PDB file of C-alpha atoms in Angstrom:
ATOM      1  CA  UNK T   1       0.000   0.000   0.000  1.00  0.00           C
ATOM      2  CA  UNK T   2       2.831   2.337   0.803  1.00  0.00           C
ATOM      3  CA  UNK T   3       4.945   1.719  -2.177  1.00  0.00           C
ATOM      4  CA  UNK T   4       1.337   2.591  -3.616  1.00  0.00           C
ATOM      5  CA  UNK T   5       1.253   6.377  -2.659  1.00  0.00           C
ATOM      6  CA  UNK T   6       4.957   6.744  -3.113  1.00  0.00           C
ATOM      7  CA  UNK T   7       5.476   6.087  -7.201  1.00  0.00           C
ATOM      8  CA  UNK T   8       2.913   8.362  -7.754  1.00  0.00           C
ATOM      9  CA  UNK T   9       4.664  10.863  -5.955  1.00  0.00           C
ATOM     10  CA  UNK T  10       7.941  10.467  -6.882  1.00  0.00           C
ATOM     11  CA  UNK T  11       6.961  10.223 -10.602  1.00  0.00           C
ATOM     12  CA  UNK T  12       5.603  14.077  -9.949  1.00  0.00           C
ATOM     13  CA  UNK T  13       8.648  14.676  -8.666  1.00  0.00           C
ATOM     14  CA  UNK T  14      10.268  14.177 -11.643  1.00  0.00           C
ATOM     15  CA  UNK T  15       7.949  15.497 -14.109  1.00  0.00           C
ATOM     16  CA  UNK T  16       8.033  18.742 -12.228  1.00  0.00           C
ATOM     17  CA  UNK T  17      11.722  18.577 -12.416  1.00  0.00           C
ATOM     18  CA  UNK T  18      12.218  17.660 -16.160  1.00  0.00           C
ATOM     19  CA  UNK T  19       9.535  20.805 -16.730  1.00  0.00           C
ATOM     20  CA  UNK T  20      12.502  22.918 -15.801  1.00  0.00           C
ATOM     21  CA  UNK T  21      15.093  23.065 -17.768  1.00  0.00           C
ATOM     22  CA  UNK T  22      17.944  25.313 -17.450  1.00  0.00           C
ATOM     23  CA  UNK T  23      19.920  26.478 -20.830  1.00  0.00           C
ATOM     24  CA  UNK T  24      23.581  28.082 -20.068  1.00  0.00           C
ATOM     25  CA  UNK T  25      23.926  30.703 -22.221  1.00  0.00           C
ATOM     26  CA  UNK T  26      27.706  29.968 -24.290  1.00  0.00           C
ATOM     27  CA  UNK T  27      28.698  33.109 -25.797  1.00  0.00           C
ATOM     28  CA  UNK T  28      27.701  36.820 -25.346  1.00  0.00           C
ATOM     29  CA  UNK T  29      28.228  39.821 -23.069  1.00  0.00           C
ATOM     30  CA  UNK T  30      26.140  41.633 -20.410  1.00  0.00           C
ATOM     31  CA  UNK T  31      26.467  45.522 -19.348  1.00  0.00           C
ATOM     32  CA  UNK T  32      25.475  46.906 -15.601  1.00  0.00           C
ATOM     33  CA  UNK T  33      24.570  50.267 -15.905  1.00  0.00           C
ATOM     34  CA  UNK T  34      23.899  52.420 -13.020  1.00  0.00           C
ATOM     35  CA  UNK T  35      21.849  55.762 -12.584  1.00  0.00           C
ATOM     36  CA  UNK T  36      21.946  57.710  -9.364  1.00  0.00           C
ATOM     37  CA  UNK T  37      19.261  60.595  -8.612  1.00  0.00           C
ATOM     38  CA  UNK T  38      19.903  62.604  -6.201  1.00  0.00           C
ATOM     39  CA  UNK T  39      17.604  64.905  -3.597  1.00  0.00           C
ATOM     40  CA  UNK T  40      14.801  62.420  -5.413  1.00  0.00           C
ATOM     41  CA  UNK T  41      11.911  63.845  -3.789  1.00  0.00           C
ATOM     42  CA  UNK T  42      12.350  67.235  -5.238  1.00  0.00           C
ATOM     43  CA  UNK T  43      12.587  65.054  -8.444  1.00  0.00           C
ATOM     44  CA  UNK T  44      14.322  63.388 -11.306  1.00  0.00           C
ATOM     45  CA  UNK T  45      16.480  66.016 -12.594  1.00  0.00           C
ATOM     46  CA  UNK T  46      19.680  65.518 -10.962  1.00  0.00           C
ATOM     47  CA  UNK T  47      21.172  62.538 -12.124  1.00  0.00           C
ATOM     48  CA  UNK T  48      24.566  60.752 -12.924  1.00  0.00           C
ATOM     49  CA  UNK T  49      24.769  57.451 -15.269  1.00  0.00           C
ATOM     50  CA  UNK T  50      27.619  54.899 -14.726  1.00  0.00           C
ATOM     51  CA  UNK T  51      29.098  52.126 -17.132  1.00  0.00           C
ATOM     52  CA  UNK T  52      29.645  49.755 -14.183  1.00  0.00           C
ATOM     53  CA  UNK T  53      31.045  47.049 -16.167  1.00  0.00           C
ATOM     54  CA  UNK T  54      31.192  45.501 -19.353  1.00  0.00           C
ATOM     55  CA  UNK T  55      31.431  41.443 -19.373  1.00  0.00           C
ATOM     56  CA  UNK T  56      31.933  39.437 -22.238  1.00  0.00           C
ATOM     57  CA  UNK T  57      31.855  35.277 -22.199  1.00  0.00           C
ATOM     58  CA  UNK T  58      32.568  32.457 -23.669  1.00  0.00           C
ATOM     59  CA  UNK T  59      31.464  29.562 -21.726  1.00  0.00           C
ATOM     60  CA  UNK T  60      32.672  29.710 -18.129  1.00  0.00           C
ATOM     61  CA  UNK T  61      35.829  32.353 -19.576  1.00  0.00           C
ATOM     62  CA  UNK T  62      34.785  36.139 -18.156  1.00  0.00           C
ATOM     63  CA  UNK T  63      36.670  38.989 -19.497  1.00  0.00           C
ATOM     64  CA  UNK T  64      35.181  42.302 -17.567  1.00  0.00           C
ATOM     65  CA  UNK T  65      36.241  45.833 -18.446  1.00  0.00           C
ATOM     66  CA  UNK T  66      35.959  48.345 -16.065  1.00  0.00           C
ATOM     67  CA  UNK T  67      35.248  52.067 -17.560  1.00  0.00           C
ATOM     68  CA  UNK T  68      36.668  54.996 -15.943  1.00  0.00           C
ATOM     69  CA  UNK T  69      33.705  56.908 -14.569  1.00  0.00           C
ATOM     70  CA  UNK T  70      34.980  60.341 -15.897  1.00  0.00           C
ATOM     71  CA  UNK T  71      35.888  59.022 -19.307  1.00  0.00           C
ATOM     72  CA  UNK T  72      33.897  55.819 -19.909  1.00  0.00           C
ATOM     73  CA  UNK T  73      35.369  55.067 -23.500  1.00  0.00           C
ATOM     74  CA  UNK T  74      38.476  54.130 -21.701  1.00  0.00           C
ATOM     75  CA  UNK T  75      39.371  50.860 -19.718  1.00  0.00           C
ATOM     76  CA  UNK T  76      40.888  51.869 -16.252  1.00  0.00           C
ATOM     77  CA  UNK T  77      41.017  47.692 -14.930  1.00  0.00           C
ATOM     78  CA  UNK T  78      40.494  44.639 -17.336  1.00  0.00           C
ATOM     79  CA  UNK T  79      40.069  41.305 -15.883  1.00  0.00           C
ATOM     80  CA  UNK T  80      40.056  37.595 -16.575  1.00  0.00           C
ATOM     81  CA  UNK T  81      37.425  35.540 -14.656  1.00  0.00           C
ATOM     82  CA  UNK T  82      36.971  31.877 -14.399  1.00  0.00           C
ATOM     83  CA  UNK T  83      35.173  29.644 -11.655  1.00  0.00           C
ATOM     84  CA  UNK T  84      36.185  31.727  -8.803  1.00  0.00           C
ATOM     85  CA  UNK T  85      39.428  33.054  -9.744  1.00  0.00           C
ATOM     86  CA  UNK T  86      40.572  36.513 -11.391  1.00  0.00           C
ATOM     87  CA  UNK T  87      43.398  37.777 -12.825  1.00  0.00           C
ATOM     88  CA  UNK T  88      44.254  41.429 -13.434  1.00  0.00           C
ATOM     89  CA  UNK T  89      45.296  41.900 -17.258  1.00  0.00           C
ATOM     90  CA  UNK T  90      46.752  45.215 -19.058  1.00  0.00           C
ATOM     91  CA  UNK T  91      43.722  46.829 -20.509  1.00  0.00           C
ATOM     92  CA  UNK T  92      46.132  47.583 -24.176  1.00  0.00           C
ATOM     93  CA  UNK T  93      46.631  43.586 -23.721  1.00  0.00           C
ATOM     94  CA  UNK T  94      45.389  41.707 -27.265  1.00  0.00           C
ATOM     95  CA  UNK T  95      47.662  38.677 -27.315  1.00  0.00           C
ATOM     96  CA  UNK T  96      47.133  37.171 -23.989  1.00  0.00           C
ATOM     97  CA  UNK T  97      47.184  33.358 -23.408  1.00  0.00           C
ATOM     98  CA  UNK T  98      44.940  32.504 -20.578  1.00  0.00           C
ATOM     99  CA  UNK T  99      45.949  29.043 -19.502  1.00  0.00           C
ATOM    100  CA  UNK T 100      49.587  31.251 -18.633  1.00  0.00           C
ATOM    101  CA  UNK T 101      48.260  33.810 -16.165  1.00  0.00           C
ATOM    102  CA  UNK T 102      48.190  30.931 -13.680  1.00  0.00           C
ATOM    103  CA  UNK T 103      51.886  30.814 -13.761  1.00  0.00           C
ATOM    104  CA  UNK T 104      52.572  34.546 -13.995  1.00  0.00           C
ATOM    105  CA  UNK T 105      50.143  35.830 -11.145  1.00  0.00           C
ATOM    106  CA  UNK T 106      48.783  35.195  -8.129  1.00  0.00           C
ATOM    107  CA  UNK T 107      44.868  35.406  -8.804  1.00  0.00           C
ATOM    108  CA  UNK T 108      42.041  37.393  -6.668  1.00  0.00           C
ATOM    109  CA  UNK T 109      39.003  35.874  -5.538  1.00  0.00           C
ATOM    110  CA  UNK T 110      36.189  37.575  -7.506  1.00  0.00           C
ATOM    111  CA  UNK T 111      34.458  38.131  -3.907  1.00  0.00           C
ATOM    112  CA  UNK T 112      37.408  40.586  -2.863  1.00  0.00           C
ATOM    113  CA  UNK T 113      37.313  42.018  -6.283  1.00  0.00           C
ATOM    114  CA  UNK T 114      36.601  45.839  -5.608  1.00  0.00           C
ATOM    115  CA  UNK T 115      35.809  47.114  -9.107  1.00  0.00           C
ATOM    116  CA  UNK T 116      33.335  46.379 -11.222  1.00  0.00           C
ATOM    117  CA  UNK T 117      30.524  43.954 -10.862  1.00  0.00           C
ATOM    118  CA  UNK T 118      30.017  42.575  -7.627  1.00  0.00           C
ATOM    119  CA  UNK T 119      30.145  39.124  -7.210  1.00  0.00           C
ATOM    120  CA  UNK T 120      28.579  38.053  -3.679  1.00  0.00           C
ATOM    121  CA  UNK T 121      27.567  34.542  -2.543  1.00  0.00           C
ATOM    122  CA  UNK T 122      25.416  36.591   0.431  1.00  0.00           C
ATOM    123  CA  UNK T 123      21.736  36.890  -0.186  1.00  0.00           C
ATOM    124  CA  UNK T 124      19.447  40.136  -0.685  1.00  0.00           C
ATOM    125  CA  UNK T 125      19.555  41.676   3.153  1.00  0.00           C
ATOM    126  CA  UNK T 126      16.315  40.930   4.344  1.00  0.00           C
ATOM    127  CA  UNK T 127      15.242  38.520   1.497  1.00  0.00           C
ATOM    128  CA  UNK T 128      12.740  36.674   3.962  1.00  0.00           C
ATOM    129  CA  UNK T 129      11.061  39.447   3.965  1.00  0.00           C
ATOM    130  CA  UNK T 130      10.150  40.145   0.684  1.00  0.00           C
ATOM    131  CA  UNK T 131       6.823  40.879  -0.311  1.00  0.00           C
ATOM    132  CA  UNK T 132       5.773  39.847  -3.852  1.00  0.00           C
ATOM    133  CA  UNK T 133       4.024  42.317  -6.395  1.00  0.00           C
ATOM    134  CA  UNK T 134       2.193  42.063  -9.654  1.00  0.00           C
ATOM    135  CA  UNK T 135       3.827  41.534 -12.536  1.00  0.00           C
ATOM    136  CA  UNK T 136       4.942  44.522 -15.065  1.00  0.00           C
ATOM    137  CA  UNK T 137       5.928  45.422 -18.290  1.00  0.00           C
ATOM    138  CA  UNK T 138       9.004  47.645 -18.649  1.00  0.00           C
ATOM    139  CA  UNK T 139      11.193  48.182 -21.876  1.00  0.00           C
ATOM    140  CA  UNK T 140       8.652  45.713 -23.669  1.00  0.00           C
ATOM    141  CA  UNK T 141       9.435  42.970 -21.028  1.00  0.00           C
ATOM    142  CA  UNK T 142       7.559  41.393 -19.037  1.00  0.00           C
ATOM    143  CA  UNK T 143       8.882  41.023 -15.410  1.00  0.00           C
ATOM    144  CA  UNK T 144       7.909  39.392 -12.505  1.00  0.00           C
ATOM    145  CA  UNK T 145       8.534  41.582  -9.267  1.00  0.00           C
ATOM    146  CA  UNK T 146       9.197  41.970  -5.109  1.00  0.00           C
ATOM    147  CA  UNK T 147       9.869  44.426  -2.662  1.00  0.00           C
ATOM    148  CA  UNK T 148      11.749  44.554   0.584  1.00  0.00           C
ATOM    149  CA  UNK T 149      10.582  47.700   2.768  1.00  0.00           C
ATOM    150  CA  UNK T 150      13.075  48.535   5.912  1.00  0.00           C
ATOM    151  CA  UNK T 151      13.081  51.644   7.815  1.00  0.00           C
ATOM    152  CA  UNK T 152      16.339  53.122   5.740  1.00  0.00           C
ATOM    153  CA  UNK T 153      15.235  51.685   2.097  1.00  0.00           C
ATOM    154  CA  UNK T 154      12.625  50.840  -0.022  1.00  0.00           C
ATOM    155  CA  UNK T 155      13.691  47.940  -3.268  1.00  0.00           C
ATOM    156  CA  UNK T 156      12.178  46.461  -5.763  1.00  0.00           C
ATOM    157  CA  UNK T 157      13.812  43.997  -7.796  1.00  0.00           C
ATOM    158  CA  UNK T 158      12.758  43.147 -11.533  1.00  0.00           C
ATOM    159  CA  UNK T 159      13.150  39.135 -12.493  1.00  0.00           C
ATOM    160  CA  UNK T 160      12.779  38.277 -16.542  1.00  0.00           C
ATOM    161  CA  UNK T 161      11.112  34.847 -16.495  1.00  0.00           C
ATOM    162  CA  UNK T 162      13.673  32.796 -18.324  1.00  0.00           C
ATOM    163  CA  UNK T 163      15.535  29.189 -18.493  1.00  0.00           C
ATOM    164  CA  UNK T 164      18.835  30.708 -20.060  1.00  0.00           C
ATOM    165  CA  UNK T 165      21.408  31.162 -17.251  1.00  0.00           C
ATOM    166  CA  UNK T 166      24.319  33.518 -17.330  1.00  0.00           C
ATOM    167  CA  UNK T 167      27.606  33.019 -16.323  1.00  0.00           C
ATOM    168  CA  UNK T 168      27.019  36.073 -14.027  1.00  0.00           C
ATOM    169  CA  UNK T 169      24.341  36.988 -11.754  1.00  0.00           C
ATOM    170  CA  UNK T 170      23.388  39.987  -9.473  1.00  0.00           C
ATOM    171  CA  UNK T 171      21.804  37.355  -7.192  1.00  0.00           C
ATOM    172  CA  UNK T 172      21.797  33.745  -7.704  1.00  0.00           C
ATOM    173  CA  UNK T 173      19.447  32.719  -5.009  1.00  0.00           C
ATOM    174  CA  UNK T 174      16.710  34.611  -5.999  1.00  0.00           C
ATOM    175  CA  UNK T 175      16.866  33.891  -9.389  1.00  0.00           C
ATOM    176  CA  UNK T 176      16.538  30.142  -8.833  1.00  0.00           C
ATOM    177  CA  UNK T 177      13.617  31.099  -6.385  1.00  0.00           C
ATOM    178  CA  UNK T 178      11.908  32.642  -9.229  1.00  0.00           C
ATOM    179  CA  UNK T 179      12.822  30.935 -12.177  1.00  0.00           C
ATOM    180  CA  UNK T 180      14.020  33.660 -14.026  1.00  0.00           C
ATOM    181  CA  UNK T 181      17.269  36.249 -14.359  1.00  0.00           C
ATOM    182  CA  UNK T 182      17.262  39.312 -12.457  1.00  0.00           C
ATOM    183  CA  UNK T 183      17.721  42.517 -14.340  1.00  0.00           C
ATOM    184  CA  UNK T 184      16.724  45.534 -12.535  1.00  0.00           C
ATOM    185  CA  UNK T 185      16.816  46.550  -9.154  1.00  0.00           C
ATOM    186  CA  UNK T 186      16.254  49.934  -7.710  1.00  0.00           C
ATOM    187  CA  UNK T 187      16.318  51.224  -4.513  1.00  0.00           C
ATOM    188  CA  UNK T 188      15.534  54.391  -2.820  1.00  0.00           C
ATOM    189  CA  UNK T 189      17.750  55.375   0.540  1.00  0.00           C
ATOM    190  CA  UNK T 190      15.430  56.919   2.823  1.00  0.00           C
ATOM    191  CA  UNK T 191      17.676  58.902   5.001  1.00  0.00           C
ATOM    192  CA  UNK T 192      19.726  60.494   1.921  1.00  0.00           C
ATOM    193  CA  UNK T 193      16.977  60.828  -0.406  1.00  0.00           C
ATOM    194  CA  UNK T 194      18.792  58.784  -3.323  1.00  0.00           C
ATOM    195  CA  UNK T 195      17.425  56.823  -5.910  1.00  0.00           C
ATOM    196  CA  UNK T 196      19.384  54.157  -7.372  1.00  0.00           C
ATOM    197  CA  UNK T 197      18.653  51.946 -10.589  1.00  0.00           C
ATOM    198  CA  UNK T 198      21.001  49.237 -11.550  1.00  0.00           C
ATOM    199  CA  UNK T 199      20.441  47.307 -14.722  1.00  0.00           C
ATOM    200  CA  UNK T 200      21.931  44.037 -15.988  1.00  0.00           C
ATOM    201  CA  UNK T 201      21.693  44.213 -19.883  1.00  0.00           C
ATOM    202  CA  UNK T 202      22.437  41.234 -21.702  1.00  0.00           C
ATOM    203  CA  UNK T 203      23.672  41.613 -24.955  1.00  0.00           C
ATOM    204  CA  UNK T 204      24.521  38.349 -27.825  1.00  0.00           C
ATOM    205  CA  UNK T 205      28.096  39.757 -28.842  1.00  0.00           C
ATOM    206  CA  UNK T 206      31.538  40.112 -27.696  1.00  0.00           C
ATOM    207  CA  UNK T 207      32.778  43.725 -27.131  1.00  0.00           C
ATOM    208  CA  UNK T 208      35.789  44.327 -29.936  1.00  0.00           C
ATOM    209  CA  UNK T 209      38.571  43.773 -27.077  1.00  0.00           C
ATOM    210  CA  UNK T 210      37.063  40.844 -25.611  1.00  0.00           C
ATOM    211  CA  UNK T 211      37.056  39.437 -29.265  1.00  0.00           C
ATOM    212  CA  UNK T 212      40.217  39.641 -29.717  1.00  0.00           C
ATOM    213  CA  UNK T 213      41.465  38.012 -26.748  1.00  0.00           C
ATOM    214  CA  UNK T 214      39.000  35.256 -27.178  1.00  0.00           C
ATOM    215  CA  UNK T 215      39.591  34.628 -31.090  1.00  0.00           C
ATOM    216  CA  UNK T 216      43.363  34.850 -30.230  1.00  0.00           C
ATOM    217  CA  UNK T 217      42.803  32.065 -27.581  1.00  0.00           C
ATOM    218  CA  UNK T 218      41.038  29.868 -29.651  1.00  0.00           C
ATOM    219  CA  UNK T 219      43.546  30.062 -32.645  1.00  0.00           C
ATOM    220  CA  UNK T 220      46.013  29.136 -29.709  1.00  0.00           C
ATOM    221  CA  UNK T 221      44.483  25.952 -28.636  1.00  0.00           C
ATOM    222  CA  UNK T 222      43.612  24.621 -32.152  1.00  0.00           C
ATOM    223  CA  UNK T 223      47.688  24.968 -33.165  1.00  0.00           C
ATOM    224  CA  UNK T 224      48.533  23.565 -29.535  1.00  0.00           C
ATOM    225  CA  UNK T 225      46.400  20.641 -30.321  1.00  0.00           C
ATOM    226  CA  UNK T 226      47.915  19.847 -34.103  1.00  0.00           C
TER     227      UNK T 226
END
């Protein structure tokens, strides 16, 4: 009788499971772009826009660029990311071999990284205590949406319901809670009256520099393995 109830059960299980299927996205790039308002009450007016970083991938291979915020068509910190590992590089570099930067330099953890996208295994601070909100359309998206309400902020965060997974994420706990990437979130700073949007734009090519170093890699391996 028990074994009964339980192959019914487990063979939901498993159908539920199968329905949701996760694609890793191989090759593209993603942009975080920040706005900051300031005195947002009195309005909208006074604003500053930030490049925060531009990633480009190939597989599990990262290769952020960090703008300068005063001149954002330059490259003030380039790095290569893979797994958990990060290695500086010269920003003028085009003829870099990756597998050697293991034996040249000592690598950072991307979670000490200080520039450029943040990469955090901590959850959203008070994530528990979400609230969830209808859905919305923004940019021609559709997203689905929360809120977490404390006494010194107010955030909403914008998910895109999707099975492709990048090899970055803002925050990967909440996307798996949701089923879906996180793109937007903004948040409002009660005590300093500052609004603050960040946006994770995914984009399906390489930037030119990242190209190069990629291409340039992958002519590498093919004559290493002749």
């Amino acid at each position: 009788m028990k074994i009964n109830l339980i192959l019914p059960y487990l063979l939901f299980l498993f159908i539920a499971s199968s329905c949701h299927k996760e694609i890793k996205s191989e090759k593209g790039g993603i942009d975080l772009i920040s706005n900051i308002y300031f005195d947002a009450s009195k309005g909208l007016d006074e604003m500053q826009s930030f490049h925060v970083s531009k990633i480009s991938y190939s597989h599990d291979q990262l290769i952020e660029q960090v703008p300068d915020h005063l001149f954002p068509e330059i490259n003030k910190q380039v790095y290569y990311i893979r797994d958990s590992l990060c290695y500086p590089i010269d920003p003028m570099e085009r003829n870099l071999i990756f597998s050697d930067l293991s034996r040249k330099q000592r690598p950072l953890l991307v979670w000490n990284k200080k520039e450029g996208a943040v990469f955090s295994k901590e959850w959203i601070p008070n994530y528990r205590n979400r609230r969830n909100l209808s859905d919305t359309v923004l940019f021609h998206k559709k997203y689905k949406r929360f809120e977490i309400n404390s006494p010194w902020t107010y955030t909403r965060f914008y998910m895109y319901p999707t099975d492709t997974i990048l090899p970055y994420s803002l925050y990967r706990h909440a996307e798996n809670d949701y089923h879906g990437r996180l793109e937007r979130i903004d948040s409002y700073n009660k005590k300093d009256d500052v609004f603050v949007t960040l946006q994770l734009l995914p984009r399906k090519n390489w930037d030119n520099a990242a190209k190069e170093l990629f291409e340039f890699n992958h002519f590498v391996k093919i004559r290493e393995s002749e």
